[in-house]
Amino acid sequence: MNNNQIASLFREIAAAYGIKDEKKFYFQMLAYQKAADAIEQSTSEAKDLYDEGKLEELPGIGKTIALRLEELFKTGKVKHFAEIKKGIPEGVFPLLQVPKIGPKTAFKLVTILKLKNPQTVIYDLEKGAKLGKIAKIPTFGTKSQEEILNALAQYREGRTKSARMVLPFAYEIAGKVIDYMKKCKAVKQIETLGSLRRMVATIGDIDLAVASHNPKEVISWFGKYPYKERIIEAGPETSSFLTSGGKQVDLMVQPPEGFGALLQHFTGSKEHNIRLRTYALSKGLSLSEHGIKKGLKSYQIPTEEEFYETIGMQWIPPEMREDKGEIELAVKRELPKLVELKDIKGDLHTHSSFNIEPSHDLGGNSIPEMAQKAKSLGYEYLGLAEHNPSITNHTPEQNYHLILKRNNEIDRVEKTEKVHLFKLLEIDILADGQLALDEKSLSLLDGAIASVHSSFTQPKAKITERILKSLSHPKVRILGHPTGRLLNQRESLDADWPQIFKFCKEHNKALEINAWPNRLDLPDTLVRQALKAGVKIIIDTDSHAMDQLAVMKFGVAVARRGWATAKDIVNTQSYEKFRQWLLYNQV
DNA sequence: GCCGTTTTCGGCCCGACTGTTTTCAGTCG
């Protein structure tokens, strides 16, 4: 059973507790939800942690749940879970993925309408709703029937509770709505909130905060956004709509005097806020989105800086707000100074259209175009890293000449464009760990990025050995998109990361943060671990066209979420320093 | 069921919105 499966099992158990007796089992519900989050966010498979005796190191996994997991891994099932689920029809659980349907609603619908088959429950419920059966159930009415039909339609379009969009996509939608909202005179200030403001790799809903003295006008303007499907709700200070692309946008409004509290509250994360509130309570302060209460007196807080200062700590960058120790550091005023986009001096993983007949896709712009774009972004240097020439279609000698031809072009452009260019390649790590390029061709390069592009499902030991073997070559300075994950499409490959970190630290190799929208790889949690192990990071865009160089900011966001400072990132160094690092140990 | 700068017991964040309920339950963030 993998982490995702375990997490969803735990959510079912939480729901089952809620259905059985919400009051009695309230804290068990919370515990299983928290455990589900912990397993889902873990960078190691729970099964591996169990084998190593480290399950209880995950926050939210204690003795009891560790024992349940042990039983699960040993026997494939858990007696206690069967006990809790007893009396709850299986049809309930698929419904929990439908927006607006929680445990209580699902249970009522399934039992009263007798929806027994979990395979067809979604379809059966829709059929029942269309026949008007839901409206007849006590505590339901025609409006809730309609709402459920709407939710089922959304579900059909793939909008389940766990479905998330990649960060850059959410960023773009938010940008459009923000531009629109800024045209409303009542809007004094507007910011993103939630996972979008924290720059998490995947985003559920788009949340926005507005500072205004006239919330009514703001909500009304928001409701007139032209590219929406329909309004979901509209209250006095919050409103939501669904875009024509089916994405939910939530808006919250507060007067400017209270904007800081609003921003803080809805930026989250939930875990950060819970820890912050608990800490504040110990100082006699109660926090909410409206402000801070001390005894019977409440205070509005205009800025986030003031909000954190009032509790007695430094302002914490949104990317760090995950309850991973940032609050303790902020109290001591020892937060690290995180890397910023303006610190980046060059992009090293880019693909031009120069045709070296590569193993994978070419870029869309010429080397001069790429160089000009890099210069316009203020970079000192750029790395050209096309895929290696195909080894099945060429002899080594042909490859050598293809690379030589490209090198000549790079030399020419470097002179005319006056930006430093590096002759790199992105080289496939073959299934046995060999590089897909021979020694003679490798000698033509300033350095190489090695990447896994095939055989993702090899066993952990094999994959680790394979990566280490490729990194052992002196020309290979960077491991490209290390986990190979594609957000919403492909899981990370299963490697022994601590071992790879150790090797990189010892041999001065860099791990890439690939800023490509559906990669964002290394994932932030592994970045944090790599940095703790003393490994250097490089942030690249993997651009296949010059306009894509702009996605660098998302790579920087991943680095910030991993608590990286400029010193941890090799491409924040000046040209000379970076060149020295690249040529390390090559002679 | 978890957890500890109130540490092995006794807490566990706080509020908005909707629908159908005449005072609140359910969902969401």
Coordinates of C-alpha atoms in Angstrom, one line a residue, chain A residues 100-514:
Chain A
K100 CA -20.0 20.0 -0.7
I101 CA -20.7 16.4 0.3
G102 CA -19.2 15.6 3.7
P103 CA -19.6 12.4 5.9
K104 CA -23.0 13.2 7.3
T105 CA -24.5 14.1 4.0
A106 CA -23.0 11.1 2.3
F107 CA -24.3 8.7 5.0
K108 CA -27.8 10.1 4.9
L109 CA -28.0 10.0 1.1
V110 CA -26.6 6.5 0.8
T111 CA -28.8 5.0 3.6
I112 CA -32.0 6.7 2.7
L113 CA -31.8 6.3 -1.0
K114 CA -30.3 2.8 -0.6
L115 CA -27.2 3.4 -2.8
K116 CA -25.5 0.2 -2.1
N117 CA -23.0 -0.2 -4.9
P118 CA -19.8 1.9 -4.4
Q119 CA -18.9 1.5 -8.1
T120 CA -22.1 3.2 -9.3
V121 CA -23.0 5.4 -6.3
I122 CA -22.2 8.6 -8.1
Y123 CA -24.3 7.7 -11.1
D124 CA -27.1 6.4 -8.9
L125 CA -27.2 9.5 -6.8
E126 CA -27.4 11.7 -9.9
K127 CA -30.3 9.6 -11.2
G128 CA -32.1 9.9 -7.8
A129 CA -31.5 13.7 -7.7
K130 CA -33.0 14.1 -11.2
L131 CA -36.1 12.2 -10.1
G132 CA -36.5 14.6 -7.2
K133 CA -35.8 12.0 -4.5
I134 CA -33.3 14.1 -2.6
A135 CA -35.7 17.0 -2.0
K136 CA -38.0 14.7 -0.2
I137 CA -35.5 13.6 2.4
P138 CA -35.9 15.5 5.8
T139 CA -33.4 18.4 6.2
F140 CA -32.9 18.4 2.4
G141 CA -34.9 20.6 0.0
T142 CA -35.0 21.6 -3.6
K143 CA -32.0 23.9 -3.2
S144 CA -29.8 21.3 -1.7
Q145 CA -30.9 18.9 -4.3
E146 CA -29.8 21.4 -7.0
E147 CA -26.6 22.0 -5.2
I148 CA -25.8 18.3 -5.1
L149 CA -26.5 18.0 -8.8
N150 CA -24.1 20.9 -9.4
A151 CA -21.5 19.3 -7.3
L152 CA -21.9 15.9 -9.1
A153 CA -21.5 17.7 -12.5
Q154 CA -18.3 19.3 -11.2
Y155 CA -17.1 15.9 -10.0
R156 CA -17.7 14.5 -13.5
E157 CA -15.5 17.3 -14.9
G158 CA -12.7 16.1 -12.6
R159 CA -13.2 18.6 -9.9
T160 CA -12.9 16.3 -6.9
K161 CA -11.8 17.5 -3.5
S162 CA -8.3 16.3 -4.0
A163 CA -7.8 17.6 -7.5
R164 CA -5.3 20.4 -7.6
M165 CA -3.8 22.6 -10.4
V166 CA -0.2 23.3 -10.8
L167 CA 1.1 26.5 -9.2
P168 CA 1.9 28.5 -12.3
F169 CA -1.5 27.8 -13.8
A170 CA -3.3 29.0 -10.6
Y171 CA -0.9 32.0 -10.6
E172 CA -2.0 33.0 -14.1
I173 CA -5.8 32.7 -13.3
A174 CA -5.2 34.7 -10.1
G175 CA -3.4 37.4 -12.1
K176 CA -6.3 37.9 -14.4
V177 CA -8.9 38.2 -11.6
I178 CA -6.6 40.6 -9.7
D179 CA -6.2 42.8 -12.8
Y180 CA -10.0 42.9 -13.0
M181 CA -10.5 43.6 -9.4
K182 CA -8.0 46.5 -9.4
K183 CA -10.4 48.3 -11.8
C184 CA -12.9 48.6 -8.9
K185 CA -12.4 51.9 -7.1
A186 CA -13.4 50.4 -3.7
V187 CA -10.4 48.0 -3.8
K188 CA -7.6 49.6 -1.8
Q189 CA -5.3 46.6 -1.8
I190 CA -5.5 43.0 -3.1
E191 CA -3.3 40.0 -2.4
T192 CA -3.3 36.3 -3.0
L193 CA -4.0 34.0 0.0
G194 CA -3.7 30.4 1.0
S195 CA -1.5 27.8 -0.8
L196 CA -1.1 30.3 -3.7
R197 CA 0.5 32.9 -1.5
R198 CA 2.7 30.2 0.2
M199 CA 3.6 29.1 -3.4
V200 CA 2.8 25.4 -2.8
A201 CA 3.5 23.3 -5.9
T202 CA -0.2 22.4 -6.4
I203 CA -3.2 24.6 -5.6
G204 CA -6.8 23.7 -4.8
D205 CA -8.8 26.9 -4.8
I206 CA -7.6 30.4 -5.6
D207 CA -8.1 32.7 -2.6
L208 CA -7.8 36.5 -2.7
A209 CA -7.9 39.2 0.0
V210 CA -9.2 42.7 -0.6
A211 CA -8.8 45.7 1.7
S212 CA -11.8 48.0 1.4
H213 CA -14.2 50.3 3.3
N214 CA -16.9 49.2 1.0
P215 CA -17.2 45.4 1.0
K216 CA -20.6 45.5 -0.6
E217 CA -19.3 47.2 -3.7
V218 CA -16.3 44.9 -3.9
I219 CA -18.4 41.7 -3.6
S220 CA -20.8 43.0 -6.2
W221 CA -17.9 43.9 -8.6
F222 CA -16.4 40.5 -8.0
G223 CA -19.7 38.8 -8.9
K224 CA -19.6 40.6 -12.3
Y225 CA -16.3 39.0 -13.4
P226 CA -16.8 38.3 -17.0
Y227 CA -15.1 34.9 -17.3
K228 CA -17.0 33.0 -14.7
E229 CA -19.4 30.1 -14.9
R230 CA -21.5 30.9 -11.9
I231 CA -21.4 32.4 -8.4
I232 CA -21.2 29.8 -5.6
E233 CA -21.9 32.1 -2.7
A234 CA -22.0 35.8 -1.8
G235 CA -22.1 37.0 1.8
P236 CA -21.3 40.4 3.3
E237 CA -17.6 39.9 3.4
T238 CA -16.8 36.8 1.4
S239 CA -17.8 35.5 -2.0
S240 CA -16.8 32.7 -4.4
F241 CA -17.3 31.9 -8.1
L242 CA -16.4 29.2 -10.5
T243 CA -14.3 30.4 -13.5
S244 CA -15.4 29.3 -17.0
G245 CA -12.5 26.8 -16.7
G246 CA -14.2 25.3 -13.6
K247 CA -11.7 26.6 -11.0
Q248 CA -13.0 28.1 -7.8
V249 CA -12.0 31.6 -6.8
D250 CA -12.7 32.8 -3.2
L251 CA -12.6 36.4 -2.1
M252 CA -12.5 37.9 1.4
V253 CA -12.9 41.6 2.2
Q254 CA -11.8 43.5 5.3
P255 CA -11.3 47.2 6.0
P256 CA -7.7 48.3 5.6
E257 CA -7.4 48.7 9.4
G258 CA -7.9 44.9 9.7
F259 CA -6.2 43.7 6.5
G260 CA -3.1 42.3 8.3
A261 CA -5.2 39.9 10.3
L262 CA -7.1 38.8 7.3
L263 CA -4.0 38.2 5.3
Q264 CA -2.4 36.2 8.1
H265 CA -5.4 34.1 8.8
F266 CA -6.1 33.0 5.2
T267 CA -2.6 32.5 4.2
G268 CA -2.3 29.6 6.5
S269 CA -1.2 27.0 6.5
K270 CA -3.7 25.4 8.8
E271 CA -0.9 23.8 10.7
H272 CA 1.0 27.1 11.0
N273 CA -2.1 28.8 12.3
I274 CA -2.9 26.2 14.9
R275 CA 0.6 26.4 16.3
L276 CA 0.5 30.2 16.2
R277 CA -2.8 30.4 17.9
T278 CA -1.7 27.9 20.6
Y279 CA 1.4 30.0 21.2
A280 CA -0.7 33.3 21.2
L281 CA -3.1 31.8 23.8
S282 CA -0.2 31.1 26.1
K283 CA 0.5 34.9 26.0
G284 CA -3.2 35.6 26.6
L285 CA -4.0 36.5 23.0
S286 CA -6.8 35.1 20.8
L287 CA -6.3 35.4 17.1
S288 CA -8.8 35.5 14.3
E289 CA -9.1 36.9 10.8
H290 CA -10.7 40.1 12.4
G291 CA -7.8 40.8 14.6
I292 CA -6.3 40.0 18.0
K293 CA -8.2 39.8 21.3
K294 CA -6.6 40.5 24.6
G295 CA -9.2 39.7 27.3
L296 CA -12.4 41.5 26.3
K297 CA -10.6 44.0 24.1
S298 CA -10.1 43.4 20.4
Y299 CA -7.6 45.1 18.1
Q300 CA -7.7 45.4 14.4
I301 CA -4.3 44.8 12.8
P302 CA -3.5 46.7 9.5
T303 CA -0.3 44.8 8.4
E304 CA 1.0 41.3 8.8
E305 CA 4.3 42.6 10.2
E306 CA 2.3 44.2 13.1
F307 CA 0.3 41.0 13.5
Y308 CA 3.4 38.9 14.1
E309 CA 5.1 41.6 16.2
T310 CA 2.0 41.8 18.5
I311 CA 2.3 38.1 19.2
G312 CA 6.0 38.7 19.9
M313 CA 7.9 37.4 16.9
Q314 CA 9.4 38.3 13.5
W315 CA 7.3 38.4 10.4
I316 CA 7.5 35.0 8.7
P317 CA 7.7 34.7 4.9
P318 CA 4.5 32.9 3.6
E319 CA 6.6 30.2 2.0
M320 CA 7.8 29.1 5.5
R321 CA 4.4 28.9 7.2
E322 CA 4.0 25.2 7.4
D323 CA 4.8 24.6 11.2
K324 CA 8.2 23.1 10.5
G325 CA 10.0 25.1 13.2
E326 CA 9.5 28.6 11.7
I327 CA 7.5 29.9 14.7
E328 CA 10.2 28.9 17.2
L329 CA 12.9 30.7 15.1
A330 CA 10.7 33.8 14.6
V331 CA 10.3 34.1 18.4
K332 CA 14.1 34.0 18.6
R333 CA 14.3 36.4 15.6
E334 CA 16.6 34.0 13.8
L335 CA 14.7 33.3 10.5
P336 CA 17.0 32.8 7.6
K337 CA 17.1 35.4 4.8
L338 CA 15.5 33.4 1.9
V339 CA 16.8 33.5 -1.6
E340 CA 15.0 35.9 -4.0
L341 CA 14.5 36.0 -7.7
K342 CA 16.8 39.0 -8.1
D343 CA 19.7 36.9 -6.6
I344 CA 19.7 34.6 -9.7
K345 CA 22.5 35.3 -12.0
G346 CA 21.9 32.7 -14.7
D347 CA 19.8 29.9 -16.0
L348 CA 21.7 26.7 -16.8
H349 CA 19.2 24.3 -18.1
T350 CA 17.7 25.6 -21.4
H351 CA 17.0 24.0 -24.7
S352 CA 17.6 25.9 -28.0
S353 CA 16.4 25.0 -31.4
F354 CA 20.0 24.2 -32.6
N355 CA 19.4 20.8 -34.1
I356 CA 21.9 18.3 -32.7
E357 CA 19.4 15.6 -33.5
P358 CA 18.6 14.9 -29.8
S359 CA 17.2 12.0 -28.0
H360 CA 14.2 14.1 -26.9
D361 CA 12.5 17.4 -27.8
L362 CA 14.4 20.4 -29.2
G363 CA 13.7 24.0 -28.1
G364 CA 11.7 26.6 -30.1
N365 CA 14.2 29.5 -30.2
S366 CA 17.7 29.9 -31.6
I367 CA 20.8 30.2 -29.5
P368 CA 21.0 34.0 -30.2
E369 CA 17.4 34.5 -29.2
M370 CA 17.9 32.6 -26.0
A371 CA 21.0 34.6 -25.3
Q372 CA 19.2 37.9 -25.9
K373 CA 16.4 36.9 -23.6
A374 CA 18.8 35.9 -20.9
K375 CA 20.5 39.3 -21.2
S376 CA 17.2 41.1 -21.0
L377 CA 16.4 39.3 -17.7
G378 CA 19.7 40.7 -16.3
Y379 CA 21.5 37.4 -16.3
E380 CA 25.3 37.3 -16.4
Y381 CA 25.3 33.8 -18.0
L382 CA 23.2 31.2 -19.7
G383 CA 23.7 27.4 -20.1
L384 CA 22.7 25.7 -23.3
A385 CA 21.7 22.2 -22.3
E386 CA 20.0 20.5 -25.2
H387 CA 19.3 16.8 -24.9
N388 CA 22.2 14.6 -26.0
P389 CA 22.2 13.6 -29.6
S390 CA 20.3 10.3 -30.1
I391 CA 22.7 7.4 -29.6
T392 CA 20.6 4.9 -31.5
N393 CA 20.6 7.0 -34.7
H394 CA 24.2 8.1 -34.7
T395 CA 27.7 6.8 -34.4
P396 CA 29.8 8.3 -31.6
E397 CA 31.8 10.1 -34.3
Q398 CA 28.6 11.7 -35.7
N399 CA 27.6 12.9 -32.2
Y400 CA 31.0 14.4 -31.7
H401 CA 30.6 16.5 -34.8
L402 CA 27.1 17.5 -34.0
I403 CA 28.2 18.8 -30.6
L404 CA 31.3 20.5 -32.2
K405 CA 29.0 22.3 -34.6
R406 CA 26.8 23.6 -31.8
N407 CA 29.9 24.7 -29.8
N408 CA 31.1 26.8 -32.7
E409 CA 27.7 28.5 -32.9
I410 CA 27.8 29.1 -29.1
D411 CA 31.2 30.7 -29.4
R412 CA 30.0 32.9 -32.2
V413 CA 26.9 34.0 -30.3
E414 CA 28.8 34.7 -27.1
K415 CA 30.9 37.2 -29.0
T416 CA 28.0 39.0 -30.6
E417 CA 25.6 39.0 -27.7
K418 CA 28.0 39.8 -24.9
V419 CA 26.6 37.3 -22.4
H420 CA 28.5 34.4 -21.0
L421 CA 27.4 31.1 -22.4
F422 CA 28.1 27.6 -21.1
K423 CA 28.4 24.5 -23.3
L424 CA 26.3 22.0 -21.4
L425 CA 24.1 19.1 -22.4
E426 CA 21.3 17.3 -20.6
I427 CA 22.4 13.7 -20.8
D428 CA 20.1 10.7 -20.3
I429 CA 21.0 8.4 -17.4
L430 CA 20.6 5.0 -19.1
A431 CA 18.9 2.1 -17.2
D432 CA 22.3 0.8 -16.1
G433 CA 23.6 4.2 -15.0
Q434 CA 25.8 4.8 -18.0
L435 CA 25.6 8.2 -19.6
A436 CA 24.2 8.4 -23.1
L437 CA 27.3 10.0 -24.5
D438 CA 30.9 8.7 -25.0
E439 CA 34.0 10.2 -23.4
K440 CA 35.3 12.0 -26.5
S441 CA 32.0 13.9 -26.9
L442 CA 31.8 14.6 -23.2
S443 CA 35.2 16.3 -23.4
L444 CA 33.7 19.0 -25.6
L445 CA 31.5 20.2 -22.8
D446 CA 31.9 22.7 -19.9
G447 CA 29.8 20.4 -17.8
A448 CA 26.7 18.2 -18.0
I449 CA 23.3 17.8 -16.4
A450 CA 22.4 14.1 -15.9
S451 CA 18.7 13.2 -15.9
V452 CA 16.6 10.1 -15.6
H453 CA 14.2 10.0 -18.6
S454 CA 13.4 6.3 -18.6
S455 CA 13.0 3.2 -16.4
F456 CA 11.4 5.2 -13.6
T457 CA 10.0 2.1 -11.8
Q458 CA 13.2 0.3 -11.0
P459 CA 13.6 -0.8 -7.4
K460 CA 14.9 1.7 -4.9
A461 CA 18.4 0.3 -4.6
K462 CA 18.9 0.0 -8.4
I463 CA 17.7 3.5 -9.1
T464 CA 20.0 4.9 -6.3
E465 CA 23.0 3.0 -7.7
R466 CA 22.2 4.2 -11.2
I467 CA 22.0 7.9 -10.2
L468 CA 25.2 7.7 -8.2
K469 CA 27.0 6.0 -11.1
S470 CA 26.0 8.8 -13.5
L471 CA 27.0 11.5 -11.0
S472 CA 30.4 9.9 -10.5
H473 CA 31.5 11.2 -13.9
P474 CA 33.6 14.4 -13.4
K475 CA 31.7 16.2 -16.2
V476 CA 28.4 15.6 -14.6
R477 CA 27.9 18.5 -12.2
I478 CA 24.1 18.6 -11.8
L479 CA 21.3 16.0 -11.3
G480 CA 18.4 17.3 -13.4
H481 CA 14.8 17.1 -12.2
P482 CA 15.9 14.6 -9.5
T483 CA 12.7 12.8 -8.7
G484 CA 11.3 12.8 -12.2
R485 CA 7.8 13.6 -10.9
L486 CA 5.2 15.1 -13.1
L487 CA 2.6 16.9 -11.0
N488 CA -0.8 15.1 -11.3
Q489 CA 0.7 12.6 -13.8
R490 CA 3.7 10.7 -12.5
E491 CA 4.9 9.9 -9.0
S492 CA 8.4 10.6 -7.9
L493 CA 10.9 7.8 -8.5
D494 CA 11.8 5.9 -5.3
A495 CA 15.5 6.6 -4.5
D496 CA 17.5 6.6 -1.3
W497 CA 17.7 10.4 -1.0
P498 CA 19.9 10.6 2.1
Q499 CA 22.5 8.5 0.3
I500 CA 22.3 10.7 -2.8
F501 CA 22.6 13.8 -0.6
K502 CA 25.6 12.4 1.1
F503 CA 27.3 11.7 -2.3
C504 CA 26.5 15.1 -3.7
K505 CA 27.9 16.8 -0.6
E506 CA 31.1 14.8 -0.7
H507 CA 31.7 15.3 -4.4
N508 CA 30.4 18.9 -4.7
K509 CA 27.5 18.0 -7.1
A510 CA 24.4 20.2 -7.3
L511 CA 20.8 19.0 -7.2
E512 CA 18.5 20.9 -9.6
I513 CA 15.3 22.6 -8.7
N514 CA 13.6 22.4 -12.1

